mmCIF file with all atom_site columns, C-alpha atoms in Angstrom:
data_model
loop_
_atom_site.group_PDB
_atom_site.id
_atom_site.type_symbol
_atom_site.label_atom_id
_atom_site.label_alt_id
_atom_site.label_comp_id
_atom_site.label_asym_id
_atom_site.label_entity_id
_atom_site.label_seq_id
_atom_site.pdbx_PDB_ins_code
_atom_site.Cartn_x
_atom_site.Cartn_y
_atom_site.Cartn_z
_atom_site.occupancy
_atom_site.B_iso_or_equiv
_atom_site.pdbx_formal_charge
_atom_site.auth_seq_id
_atom_site.auth_comp_id
_atom_site.auth_asym_id
_atom_site.auth_atom_id
_atom_site.pdbx_PDB_model_num
ATOM 1   C CA . MET A 1 1   ? 25.563  -21.320 18.702  1.00 0.00 ? 1   MET A CA 1
ATOM 2   C CA . ARG A 1 2   ? 25.555  -22.330 15.066  1.00 0.00 ? 2   ARG A CA 1
ATOM 3   C CA . ARG A 1 3   ? 23.317  -20.484 12.605  1.00 0.00 ? 3   ARG A CA 1
ATOM 4   C CA . ASP A 1 4   ? 21.129  -23.586 12.242  1.00 0.00 ? 4   ASP A CA 1
ATOM 5   C CA . ASP A 1 5   ? 20.569  -23.632 16.024  1.00 0.00 ? 5   ASP A CA 1
ATOM 6   C CA . HIS A 1 6   ? 18.706  -20.298 16.091  1.00 0.00 ? 6   HIS A CA 1
ATOM 7   C CA . PRO A 1 7   ? 14.976  -20.727 16.691  1.00 0.00 ? 7   PRO A CA 1
ATOM 8   C CA . LYS A 1 8   ? 12.873  -20.186 13.601  1.00 0.00 ? 8   LYS A CA 1
ATOM 9   C CA . ARG A 1 9   ? 9.678   -18.206 13.606  1.00 0.00 ? 9   ARG A CA 1
ATOM 10  C CA . PRO A 1 10  ? 6.604   -20.279 12.743  1.00 0.00 ? 10  PRO A CA 1
ATOM 11  C CA . PRO A 1 11  ? 5.396   -19.806 9.160   1.00 0.00 ? 11  PRO A CA 1
ATOM 12  C CA . SER A 1 12  ? 2.099   -18.411 10.461  1.00 0.00 ? 12  SER A CA 1
ATOM 13  C CA . VAL A 1 13  ? 3.931   -15.631 12.315  1.00 0.00 ? 13  VAL A CA 1
ATOM 14  C CA . LEU A 1 14  ? 5.969   -14.727 9.242   1.00 0.00 ? 14  LEU A CA 1
ATOM 15  C CA . ARG A 1 15  ? 2.824   -14.741 7.135   1.00 0.00 ? 15  ARG A CA 1
ATOM 16  C CA . ARG A 1 16  ? 1.062   -12.391 9.542   1.00 0.00 ? 16  ARG A CA 1
ATOM 17  C CA . LEU A 1 17  ? 4.061   -10.059 9.511   1.00 0.00 ? 17  LEU A CA 1
ATOM 18  C CA . ARG A 1 18  ? 4.092   -9.990  5.713   1.00 0.00 ? 18  ARG A CA 1
ATOM 19  C CA . VAL A 1 19  ? 0.343   -9.321  5.612   1.00 0.00 ? 19  VAL A CA 1
ATOM 20  C CA . ALA A 1 20  ? 0.665   -6.508  8.162   1.00 0.00 ? 20  ALA A CA 1
ATOM 21  C CA . ALA A 1 21  ? 3.542   -4.885  6.262   1.00 0.00 ? 21  ALA A CA 1
ATOM 22  C CA . ALA A 1 22  ? 1.796   -5.186  2.879   1.00 0.00 ? 22  ALA A CA 1
ATOM 23  C CA . SER A 1 23  ? -1.441  -3.821  4.352   1.00 0.00 ? 23  SER A CA 1
ATOM 24  C CA . ALA A 1 24  ? 0.279   -0.791  5.861   1.00 0.00 ? 24  ALA A CA 1
ATOM 25  C CA . LEU A 1 25  ? 2.099   -0.040  2.602   1.00 0.00 ? 25  LEU A CA 1
ATOM 26  C CA . GLY A 1 26  ? -1.060  -0.593  0.543   1.00 0.00 ? 26  GLY A CA 1
ATOM 27  C CA . GLY A 1 27  ? -3.106  1.698   2.758   1.00 0.00 ? 27  GLY A CA 1
ATOM 28  C CA . PHE A 1 28  ? -0.468  4.417   2.553   1.00 0.00 ? 28  PHE A CA 1
ATOM 29  C CA . ILE A 1 29  ? -0.334  4.201   -1.253  1.00 0.00 ? 29  ILE A CA 1
ATOM 30  C CA . ILE A 1 30  ? -4.129  4.250   -1.605  1.00 0.00 ? 30  ILE A CA 1
ATOM 31  C CA . ARG A 1 31  ? -4.344  7.380   0.560   1.00 0.00 ? 31  ARG A CA 1
ATOM 32  C CA . LEU A 1 32  ? -1.682  9.133   -1.500  1.00 0.00 ? 32  LEU A CA 1
ATOM 33  C CA . LEU A 1 33  ? -3.387  8.198   -4.766  1.00 0.00 ? 33  LEU A CA 1
ATOM 34  C CA . GLY A 1 34  ? -6.917  8.855   -3.530  1.00 0.00 ? 34  GLY A CA 1
ATOM 35  C CA . MET A 1 35  ? -6.129  12.403  -2.504  1.00 0.00 ? 35  MET A CA 1
ATOM 36  C CA . THR A 1 36  ? -5.253  13.196  -6.142  1.00 0.00 ? 36  THR A CA 1
ATOM 37  C CA . TRP A 1 37  ? -8.350  11.651  -7.753  1.00 0.00 ? 37  TRP A CA 1
ATOM 38  C CA . ARG A 1 38  ? -11.184 13.731  -9.140  1.00 0.00 ? 38  ARG A CA 1
ATOM 39  C CA . VAL A 1 39  ? -14.332 11.866  -8.094  1.00 0.00 ? 39  VAL A CA 1
ATOM 40  C CA . ARG A 1 40  ? -17.666 11.935  -9.916  1.00 0.00 ? 40  ARG A CA 1
ATOM 41  C CA . ARG A 1 41  ? -20.792 10.177  -8.607  1.00 0.00 ? 41  ARG A CA 1
ATOM 42  C CA . ILE A 1 42  ? -23.526 9.530   -11.143 1.00 0.00 ? 42  ILE A CA 1
ATOM 43  C CA . GLY A 1 43  ? -27.018 8.410   -10.145 1.00 0.00 ? 43  GLY A CA 1
ATOM 44  C CA . ALA A 1 44  ? -26.274 8.451   -6.404  1.00 0.00 ? 44  ALA A CA 1
ATOM 45  C CA . GLU A 1 45  ? -29.466 10.265  -5.362  1.00 0.00 ? 45  GLU A CA 1
ATOM 46  C CA . SER A 1 46  ? -31.341 7.166   -4.152  1.00 0.00 ? 46  SER A CA 1
ATOM 47  C CA . PHE A 1 47  ? -28.218 5.812   -2.443  1.00 0.00 ? 47  PHE A CA 1
ATOM 48  C CA . ASP A 1 48  ? -27.695 9.060   -0.543  1.00 0.00 ? 48  ASP A CA 1
ATOM 49  C CA . ALA A 1 49  ? -31.388 9.416   0.300   1.00 0.00 ? 49  ALA A CA 1
ATOM 50  C CA . MET A 1 50  ? -31.623 5.939   1.840   1.00 0.00 ? 50  MET A CA 1
ATOM 51  C CA . LYS A 1 51  ? -28.456 6.555   3.785   1.00 0.00 ? 51  LYS A CA 1
ATOM 52  C CA . ALA A 1 52  ? -29.809 9.896   5.067   1.00 0.00 ? 52  ALA A CA 1
ATOM 53  C CA . ARG A 1 53  ? -32.988 8.133   6.192   1.00 0.00 ? 53  ARG A CA 1
ATOM 54  C CA . LYS A 1 54  ? -30.848 5.415   7.821   1.00 0.00 ? 54  LYS A CA 1
ATOM 55  C CA . GLU A 1 55  ? -32.582 2.725   5.796   1.00 0.00 ? 55  GLU A CA 1
ATOM 56  C CA . PRO A 1 56  ? -30.297 -0.313  5.520   1.00 0.00 ? 56  PRO A CA 1
ATOM 57  C CA . PHE A 1 57  ? -29.617 -1.713  2.068   1.00 0.00 ? 57  PHE A CA 1
ATOM 58  C CA . ILE A 1 58  ? -27.193 -3.954  0.195   1.00 0.00 ? 58  ILE A CA 1
ATOM 59  C CA . VAL A 1 59  ? -24.421 -2.570  -2.026  1.00 0.00 ? 59  VAL A CA 1
ATOM 60  C CA . VAL A 1 60  ? -22.875 -4.773  -4.712  1.00 0.00 ? 60  VAL A CA 1
ATOM 61  C CA . PHE A 1 61  ? -19.851 -4.111  -6.917  1.00 0.00 ? 61  PHE A CA 1
ATOM 62  C CA . TRP A 1 62  ? -17.195 -6.256  -8.548  1.00 0.00 ? 62  TRP A CA 1
ATOM 63  C CA . HIS A 1 63  ? -14.281 -7.490  -6.455  1.00 0.00 ? 63  HIS A CA 1
ATOM 64  C CA . GLY A 1 64  ? -11.768 -5.670  -8.647  1.00 0.00 ? 64  GLY A CA 1
ATOM 65  C CA . GLU A 1 65  ? -13.241 -2.300  -7.645  1.00 0.00 ? 65  GLU A CA 1
ATOM 66  C CA . ILE A 1 66  ? -12.997 -2.614  -3.850  1.00 0.00 ? 66  ILE A CA 1
ATOM 67  C CA . LEU A 1 67  ? -10.320 0.035   -3.341  1.00 0.00 ? 67  LEU A CA 1
ATOM 68  C CA . PRO A 1 68  ? -11.814 2.940   -5.330  1.00 0.00 ? 68  PRO A CA 1
ATOM 69  C CA . VAL A 1 69  ? -15.319 2.230   -3.963  1.00 0.00 ? 69  VAL A CA 1
ATOM 70  C CA . THR A 1 70  ? -14.005 2.112   -0.402  1.00 0.00 ? 70  THR A CA 1
ATOM 71  C CA . TRP A 1 71  ? -11.974 5.287   -0.845  1.00 0.00 ? 71  TRP A CA 1
ATOM 72  C CA . VAL A 1 72  ? -14.919 7.270   -2.154  1.00 0.00 ? 72  VAL A CA 1
ATOM 73  C CA . HIS A 1 73  ? -17.151 6.046   0.683   1.00 0.00 ? 73  HIS A CA 1
ATOM 74  C CA . ARG A 1 74  ? -14.575 6.323   3.460   1.00 0.00 ? 74  ARG A CA 1
ATOM 75  C CA . GLY A 1 75  ? -16.070 7.734   6.610   1.00 0.00 ? 75  GLY A CA 1
ATOM 76  C CA . PHE A 1 76  ? -19.646 7.280   5.360   1.00 0.00 ? 76  PHE A CA 1
ATOM 77  C CA . GLY A 1 77  ? -20.399 5.152   8.432   1.00 0.00 ? 77  GLY A CA 1
ATOM 78  C CA . GLY A 1 78  ? -23.138 2.606   8.919   1.00 0.00 ? 78  GLY A CA 1
ATOM 79  C CA . PHE A 1 79  ? -21.623 0.100   6.498   1.00 0.00 ? 79  PHE A CA 1
ATOM 80  C CA . ALA A 1 80  ? -20.022 -3.317  6.848   1.00 0.00 ? 80  ALA A CA 1
ATOM 81  C CA . ALA A 1 81  ? -18.147 -4.995  3.974   1.00 0.00 ? 81  ALA A CA 1
ATOM 82  C CA . LEU A 1 82  ? -17.874 -8.754  3.504   1.00 0.00 ? 82  LEU A CA 1
ATOM 83  C CA . ILE A 1 83  ? -14.192 -9.690  3.087   1.00 0.00 ? 83  ILE A CA 1
ATOM 84  C CA . SER A 1 84  ? -12.805 -13.219 2.705   1.00 0.00 ? 84  SER A CA 1
ATOM 85  C CA . ARG A 1 85  ? -10.559 -14.912 5.274   1.00 0.00 ? 85  ARG A CA 1
ATOM 86  C CA . HIS A 1 86  ? -7.771  -15.645 2.778   1.00 0.00 ? 86  HIS A CA 1
ATOM 87  C CA . ASP A 1 87  ? -4.403  -13.899 3.039   1.00 0.00 ? 87  ASP A CA 1
ATOM 88  C CA . ASP A 1 88  ? -5.313  -11.468 0.255   1.00 0.00 ? 88  ASP A CA 1
ATOM 89  C CA . GLY A 1 89  ? -8.625  -10.888 2.046   1.00 0.00 ? 89  GLY A CA 1
ATOM 90  C CA . GLU A 1 90  ? -6.746  -10.121 5.247   1.00 0.00 ? 90  GLU A CA 1
ATOM 91  C CA . MET A 1 91  ? -4.734  -7.424  3.481   1.00 0.00 ? 91  MET A CA 1
ATOM 92  C CA . ILE A 1 92  ? -7.838  -5.926  1.881   1.00 0.00 ? 92  ILE A CA 1
ATOM 93  C CA . ALA A 1 93  ? -9.683  -6.014  5.217   1.00 0.00 ? 93  ALA A CA 1
ATOM 94  C CA . ARG A 1 94  ? -6.926  -4.086  6.974   1.00 0.00 ? 94  ARG A CA 1
ATOM 95  C CA . VAL A 1 95  ? -6.826  -1.433  4.255   1.00 0.00 ? 95  VAL A CA 1
ATOM 96  C CA . VAL A 1 96  ? -10.627 -1.141  4.219   1.00 0.00 ? 96  VAL A CA 1
ATOM 97  C CA . GLU A 1 97  ? -10.806 -0.878  8.007   1.00 0.00 ? 97  GLU A CA 1
ATOM 98  C CA . GLY A 1 98  ? -8.089  1.771   7.906   1.00 0.00 ? 98  GLY A CA 1
ATOM 99  C CA . LEU A 1 99  ? -10.404 3.822   5.701   1.00 0.00 ? 99  LEU A CA 1
ATOM 100 C CA . GLY A 1 100 ? -13.169 3.666   8.293   1.00 0.00 ? 100 GLY A CA 1
ATOM 101 C CA . VAL A 1 101 ? -15.326 0.810   6.954   1.00 0.00 ? 101 VAL A CA 1
ATOM 102 C CA . ASN A 1 102 ? -16.246 -2.113  9.215   1.00 0.00 ? 102 ASN A CA 1
ATOM 103 C CA . THR A 1 103 ? -15.715 -5.625  7.877   1.00 0.00 ? 103 THR A CA 1
ATOM 104 C CA . VAL A 1 104 ? -17.363 -9.021  8.187   1.00 0.00 ? 104 VAL A CA 1
ATOM 105 C CA . ARG A 1 105 ? -14.891 -11.850 7.624   1.00 0.00 ? 105 ARG A CA 1
ATOM 106 C CA . GLY A 1 106 ? -16.179 -14.739 5.586   1.00 0.00 ? 106 GLY A CA 1
ATOM 107 C CA . SER A 1 107 ? -17.428 -15.723 2.162   1.00 0.00 ? 107 SER A CA 1
ATOM 108 C CA . THR A 1 108 ? -20.786 -16.249 0.533   1.00 0.00 ? 108 THR A CA 1
ATOM 109 C CA . THR A 1 109 ? -19.327 -19.298 -1.237  1.00 0.00 ? 109 THR A CA 1
ATOM 110 C CA . ARG A 1 110 ? -17.083 -20.929 1.376   1.00 0.00 ? 110 ARG A CA 1
ATOM 111 C CA . GLY A 1 111 ? -18.796 -21.427 4.702   1.00 0.00 ? 111 GLY A CA 1
ATOM 112 C CA . GLY A 1 112 ? -21.485 -19.289 3.158   1.00 0.00 ? 112 GLY A CA 1
ATOM 113 C CA . VAL A 1 113 ? -24.424 -19.969 5.460   1.00 0.00 ? 113 VAL A CA 1
ATOM 114 C CA . ARG A 1 114 ? -22.737 -18.398 8.479   1.00 0.00 ? 114 ARG A CA 1
ATOM 115 C CA . ALA A 1 115 ? -21.661 -15.306 6.519   1.00 0.00 ? 115 ALA A CA 1
ATOM 116 C CA . LEU A 1 116 ? -25.124 -14.851 5.006   1.00 0.00 ? 116 LEU A CA 1
ATOM 117 C CA . LEU A 1 117 ? -26.774 -15.093 8.407   1.00 0.00 ? 117 LEU A CA 1
ATOM 118 C CA . GLU A 1 118 ? -24.403 -12.513 9.856   1.00 0.00 ? 118 GLU A CA 1
ATOM 119 C CA . LEU A 1 119 ? -25.102 -10.126 6.981   1.00 0.00 ? 119 LEU A CA 1
ATOM 120 C CA . ALA A 1 120 ? -28.845 -10.603 7.415   1.00 0.00 ? 120 ALA A CA 1
ATOM 121 C CA . GLN A 1 121 ? -28.544 -9.878  11.143  1.00 0.00 ? 121 GLN A CA 1
ATOM 122 C CA . LEU A 1 122 ? -26.641 -6.653  10.439  1.00 0.00 ? 122 LEU A CA 1
ATOM 123 C CA . LEU A 1 123 ? -29.335 -5.493  8.026   1.00 0.00 ? 123 LEU A CA 1
ATOM 124 C CA . ASP A 1 124 ? -32.018 -6.273  10.605  1.00 0.00 ? 124 ASP A CA 1
ATOM 125 C CA . LYS A 1 125 ? -30.081 -4.066  13.042  1.00 0.00 ? 125 LYS A CA 1
ATOM 126 C CA . GLY A 1 126 ? -30.040 -1.169  10.574  1.00 0.00 ? 126 GLY A CA 1
ATOM 127 C CA . VAL A 1 127 ? -26.520 -1.626  9.189   1.00 0.00 ? 127 VAL A CA 1
ATOM 128 C CA . SER A 1 128 ? -26.053 -1.572  5.406   1.00 0.00 ? 128 SER A CA 1
ATOM 129 C CA . VAL A 1 129 ? -23.730 -4.190  3.920   1.00 0.00 ? 129 VAL A CA 1
ATOM 130 C CA . ALA A 1 130 ? -21.405 -4.319  0.907   1.00 0.00 ? 130 ALA A CA 1
ATOM 131 C CA . ILE A 1 131 ? -20.821 -7.530  -1.037  1.00 0.00 ? 131 ILE A CA 1
ATOM 132 C CA . THR A 1 132 ? -18.599 -8.309  -4.034  1.00 0.00 ? 132 THR A CA 1
ATOM 133 C CA . PRO A 1 133 ? -20.685 -10.965 -5.832  1.00 0.00 ? 133 PRO A CA 1
ATOM 134 C CA . ASP A 1 134 ? -17.742 -12.375 -7.803  1.00 0.00 ? 134 ASP A CA 1
ATOM 135 C CA . GLY A 1 135 ? -15.508 -12.658 -4.721  1.00 0.00 ? 135 GLY A CA 1
ATOM 136 C CA . PRO A 1 136 ? -13.469 -13.946 -3.083  1.00 0.00 ? 136 PRO A CA 1
ATOM 137 C CA . ARG A 1 137 ? -11.889 -15.997 -5.878  1.00 0.00 ? 137 ARG A CA 1
ATOM 138 C CA . GLY A 1 138 ? -13.955 -15.469 -8.997  1.00 0.00 ? 138 GLY A CA 1
ATOM 139 C CA . PRO A 1 139 ? -14.759 -16.191 -11.731 1.00 0.00 ? 139 PRO A CA 1
ATOM 140 C CA . ARG A 1 140 ? -14.437 -12.527 -12.557 1.00 0.00 ? 140 ARG A CA 1
ATOM 141 C CA . HIS A 1 141 ? -17.707 -10.680 -13.163 1.00 0.00 ? 141 HIS A CA 1
ATOM 142 C CA . VAL A 1 142 ? -19.857 -13.737 -12.439 1.00 0.00 ? 142 VAL A CA 1
ATOM 143 C CA . PHE A 1 143 ? -22.652 -12.806 -10.031 1.00 0.00 ? 143 PHE A CA 1
ATOM 144 C CA . THR A 1 144 ? -22.894 -15.496 -7.346  1.00 0.00 ? 144 THR A CA 1
ATOM 145 C CA . PRO A 1 145 ? -26.250 -15.634 -5.496  1.00 0.00 ? 145 PRO A CA 1
ATOM 146 C CA . GLY A 1 146 ? -25.161 -14.715 -1.946  1.00 0.00 ? 146 GLY A CA 1
ATOM 147 C CA . ALA A 1 147 ? -26.283 -11.068 -2.115  1.00 0.00 ? 147 ALA A CA 1
ATOM 148 C CA . LEU A 1 148 ? -29.576 -12.115 -3.703  1.00 0.00 ? 148 LEU A CA 1
ATOM 149 C CA . ILE A 1 149 ? -30.305 -14.594 -0.923  1.00 0.00 ? 149 ILE A CA 1
ATOM 150 C CA . VAL A 1 150 ? -29.603 -11.954 1.727   1.00 0.00 ? 150 VAL A CA 1
ATOM 151 C CA . ALA A 1 151 ? -31.871 -9.500  -0.096  1.00 0.00 ? 151 ALA A CA 1
ATOM 152 C CA . GLN A 1 152 ? -34.654 -12.094 -0.312  1.00 0.00 ? 152 GLN A CA 1
ATOM 153 C CA . ARG A 1 153 ? -34.340 -13.003 3.340   1.00 0.00 ? 153 ARG A CA 1
ATOM 154 C CA . THR A 1 154 ? -34.300 -9.419  4.662   1.00 0.00 ? 154 THR A CA 1
ATOM 155 C CA . ARG A 1 155 ? -36.521 -7.752  2.020   1.00 0.00 ? 155 ARG A CA 1
ATOM 156 C CA . ARG A 1 156 ? -33.882 -5.041  1.652   1.00 0.00 ? 156 ARG A CA 1
ATOM 157 C CA . PRO A 1 157 ? -33.033 -3.449  -1.722  1.00 0.00 ? 157 PRO A CA 1
ATOM 158 C CA . ILE A 1 158 ? -29.816 -3.845  -3.665  1.00 0.00 ? 158 ILE A CA 1
ATOM 159 C CA . VAL A 1 159 ? -27.897 -0.884  -5.102  1.00 0.00 ? 159 VAL A CA 1
ATOM 160 C CA . ALA A 1 160 ? -25.228 -1.734  -7.668  1.00 0.00 ? 160 ALA A CA 1
ATOM 161 C CA . ILE A 1 161 ? -22.093 0.378   -8.150  1.00 0.00 ? 161 ILE A CA 1
ATOM 162 C CA . ALA A 1 162 ? -19.698 0.264   -11.102 1.00 0.00 ? 162 ALA A CA 1
ATOM 163 C CA . VAL A 1 163 ? -16.418 2.166   -11.348 1.00 0.00 ? 163 VAL A CA 1
ATOM 164 C CA . THR A 1 164 ? -14.642 3.658   -14.335 1.00 0.00 ? 164 THR A CA 1
ATOM 165 C CA . ALA A 1 165 ? -11.422 5.683   -14.387 1.00 0.00 ? 165 ALA A CA 1
ATOM 166 C CA . SER A 1 166 ? -9.897  7.943   -16.993 1.00 0.00 ? 166 SER A CA 1
ATOM 167 C CA . ARG A 1 167 ? -6.463  6.407   -16.377 1.00 0.00 ? 167 ARG A CA 1
ATOM 168 C CA . ALA A 1 168 ? -5.731  3.313   -14.309 1.00 0.00 ? 168 ALA A CA 1
ATOM 169 C CA . TRP A 1 169 ? -3.497  0.342   -13.663 1.00 0.00 ? 169 TRP A CA 1
ATOM 170 C CA . ARG A 1 170 ? -4.889  -3.187  -13.736 1.00 0.00 ? 170 ARG A CA 1
ATOM 171 C CA . ALA A 1 171 ? -3.392  -5.780  -11.412 1.00 0.00 ? 171 ALA A CA 1
ATOM 172 C CA . ARG A 1 172 ? -2.470  -9.187  -12.800 1.00 0.00 ? 172 ARG A CA 1
ATOM 173 C CA . SER A 1 173 ? -4.677  -10.870 -10.216 1.00 0.00 ? 173 SER A CA 1
ATOM 174 C CA . TRP A 1 174 ? -7.760  -12.908 -11.170 1.00 0.00 ? 174 TRP A CA 1
ATOM 175 C CA . ASP A 1 175 ? -10.008 -9.863  -10.611 1.00 0.00 ? 175 ASP A CA 1
ATOM 176 C CA . ARG A 1 176 ? -7.742  -7.465  -12.596 1.00 0.00 ? 176 ARG A CA 1
ATOM 177 C CA . HIS A 1 177 ? -8.015  -5.031  -9.708  1.00 0.00 ? 177 HIS A CA 1
ATOM 178 C CA . LEU A 1 178 ? -8.577  -1.421  -10.746 1.00 0.00 ? 178 LEU A CA 1
ATOM 179 C CA . VAL A 1 179 ? -6.133  1.137   -9.339  1.00 0.00 ? 179 VAL A CA 1
ATOM 180 C CA . PRO A 1 180 ? -6.739  4.630   -10.776 1.00 0.00 ? 180 PRO A CA 1
ATOM 181 C CA . LYS A 1 181 ? -3.546  6.519   -11.578 1.00 0.00 ? 181 LYS A CA 1
ATOM 182 C CA . PRO A 1 182 ? -2.618  9.845   -9.957  1.00 0.00 ? 182 PRO A CA 1
ATOM 183 C CA . PHE A 1 183 ? -4.963  12.699  -10.883 1.00 0.00 ? 183 PHE A CA 1
ATOM 184 C CA . ALA A 1 184 ? -7.337  10.360  -12.735 1.00 0.00 ? 184 ALA A CA 1
ATOM 185 C CA . THR A 1 185 ? -11.058 11.060  -12.912 1.00 0.00 ? 185 THR A CA 1
ATOM 186 C CA . VAL A 1 186 ? -12.790 8.257   -11.015 1.00 0.00 ? 186 VAL A CA 1
ATOM 187 C CA . THR A 1 187 ? -16.485 7.864   -11.790 1.00 0.00 ? 187 THR A CA 1
ATOM 188 C CA . LEU A 1 188 ? -18.895 5.829   -9.707  1.00 0.00 ? 188 LEU A CA 1
ATOM 189 C CA . HIS A 1 189 ? -22.136 4.822   -11.421 1.00 0.00 ? 189 HIS A CA 1
ATOM 190 C CA . TYR A 1 190 ? -25.037 3.934   -9.079  1.00 0.00 ? 190 TYR A CA 1
ATOM 191 C CA . SER A 1 191 ? -28.171 1.966   -9.915  1.00 0.00 ? 191 SER A CA 1
ATOM 192 C CA . GLU A 1 192 ? -31.615 2.612   -8.519  1.00 0.00 ? 192 GLU A CA 1
ATOM 193 C CA . PRO A 1 193 ? -32.614 0.290   -5.649  1.00 0.00 ? 193 PRO A CA 1
ATOM 194 C CA . HIS A 1 194 ? -33.731 -3.144  -6.868  1.00 0.00 ? 194 HIS A CA 1
ATOM 195 C CA . PHE A 1 195 ? -35.635 -5.680  -4.794  1.00 0.00 ? 195 PHE A CA 1
ATOM 196 C CA . VAL A 1 196 ? -35.404 -9.445  -5.091  1.00 0.00 ? 196 VAL A CA 1
ATOM 197 C CA . VAL A 1 197 ? -38.985 -10.675 -5.236  1.00 0.00 ? 197 VAL A CA 1
ATOM 198 C CA . ALA A 1 198 ? -38.833 -14.385 -4.425  1.00 0.00 ? 198 ALA A CA 1
ATOM 199 C CA . ASP A 1 199 ? -40.372 -16.802 -1.939  1.00 0.00 ? 199 ASP A CA 1
ATOM 200 C CA . ASN A 1 200 ? -37.192 -18.739 -1.192  1.00 0.00 ? 200 ASN A CA 1
ATOM 201 C CA . ALA A 1 201 ? -33.421 -18.787 -1.679  1.00 0.00 ? 201 ALA A CA 1
ATOM 202 C CA . ARG A 1 202 ? -33.605 -21.012 -4.749  1.00 0.00 ? 202 ARG A CA 1
ATOM 203 C CA . ASP A 1 203 ? -35.922 -18.614 -6.555  1.00 0.00 ? 203 ASP A CA 1
ATOM 204 C CA . ALA A 1 204 ? -33.756 -15.666 -5.447  1.00 0.00 ? 204 ALA A CA 1
ATOM 205 C CA . ALA A 1 205 ? -30.726 -17.288 -7.083  1.00 0.00 ? 205 ALA A CA 1
ATOM 206 C CA . LEU A 1 206 ? -32.583 -17.281 -10.403 1.00 0.00 ? 206 LEU A CA 1
ATOM 207 C CA . GLU A 1 207 ? -32.225 -13.485 -10.402 1.00 0.00 ? 207 GLU A CA 1
ATOM 208 C CA . GLN A 1 208 ? -28.474 -13.785 -11.077 1.00 0.00 ? 208 GLN A CA 1
ATOM 209 C CA . PRO A 1 209 ? -28.642 -12.901 -14.803 1.00 0.00 ? 209 PRO A CA 1
ATOM 210 C CA . ARG A 1 210 ? -30.688 -9.763  -14.101 1.00 0.00 ? 210 ARG A CA 1
ATOM 211 C CA . PHE A 1 211 ? -28.222 -8.360  -11.578 1.00 0.00 ? 211 PHE A CA 1
ATOM 212 C CA . GLU A 1 212 ? -25.171 -9.391  -13.579 1.00 0.00 ? 212 GLU A CA 1
ATOM 213 C CA . THR A 1 213 ? -26.615 -7.466  -16.525 1.00 0.00 ? 213 THR A CA 1
ATOM 214 C CA . LEU A 1 214 ? -27.413 -4.536  -14.232 1.00 0.00 ? 214 LEU A CA 1
ATOM 215 C CA . LEU A 1 215 ? -23.761 -4.087  -13.236 1.00 0.00 ? 215 LEU A CA 1
ATOM 216 C CA . GLY A 1 216 ? -22.639 -4.279  -16.853 1.00 0.00 ? 216 GLY A CA 1
ATOM 217 C CA . ALA A 1 217 ? -25.270 -1.790  -17.971 1.00 0.00 ? 217 ALA A CA 1
ATOM 218 C CA . LEU A 1 218 ? -24.072 0.800   -15.466 1.00 0.00 ? 218 LEU A CA 1
ATOM 219 C CA . VAL A 1 219 ? -20.736 1.090   -17.250 1.00 0.00 ? 219 VAL A CA 1
ATOM 220 C CA . ASP A 1 220 ? -22.312 0.952   -20.718 1.00 0.00 ? 220 ASP A CA 1
ATOM 221 C CA . ARG A 1 221 ? -24.609 3.807   -19.716 1.00 0.00 ? 221 ARG A CA 1
#
């Protein structure tokens, strides 16, 4: 049999193999790095109190901070994170799930209605949800209204989290993903719970500037 006669694997199979390999390697690296980090949590009292009372709420943070936020909250339980269905989302989802966080696959911008309904249903069942409001494809640090619409629909509060690190790498991706270096001090800044007071989704979306400013103010503080 000539070399050209050998059956070729479908591109989808090769893509899944690459995603699986990259996810396994990424998860291994994050565990190695995470075990060396010194973690500080500032302003987390309300977050921890609501979790202790098993009150569901919505967590928002920028897409570029998924890995440190997930590492710090690994094993917390009772959370589901919204992750896109793209190839990069598939890799992130596998790493996140490997750290003990459930995922919801979808996007608040592409096919958004279905994802928003699923998030609302989880909150109604007592499960807190995590959303990156500038995901899955940016623009970076632009707060899209998906989380606000879910908050308006369910009447559940939003807690914002921002991450800083004493030493870190920044990926060249659109979100400039933050990867703290070995033995870095990783600080998570938590906001107080904020409600979206609106009668409909359109009015909820008008709250975008307030919550975008809130995330920025956490780091400035």
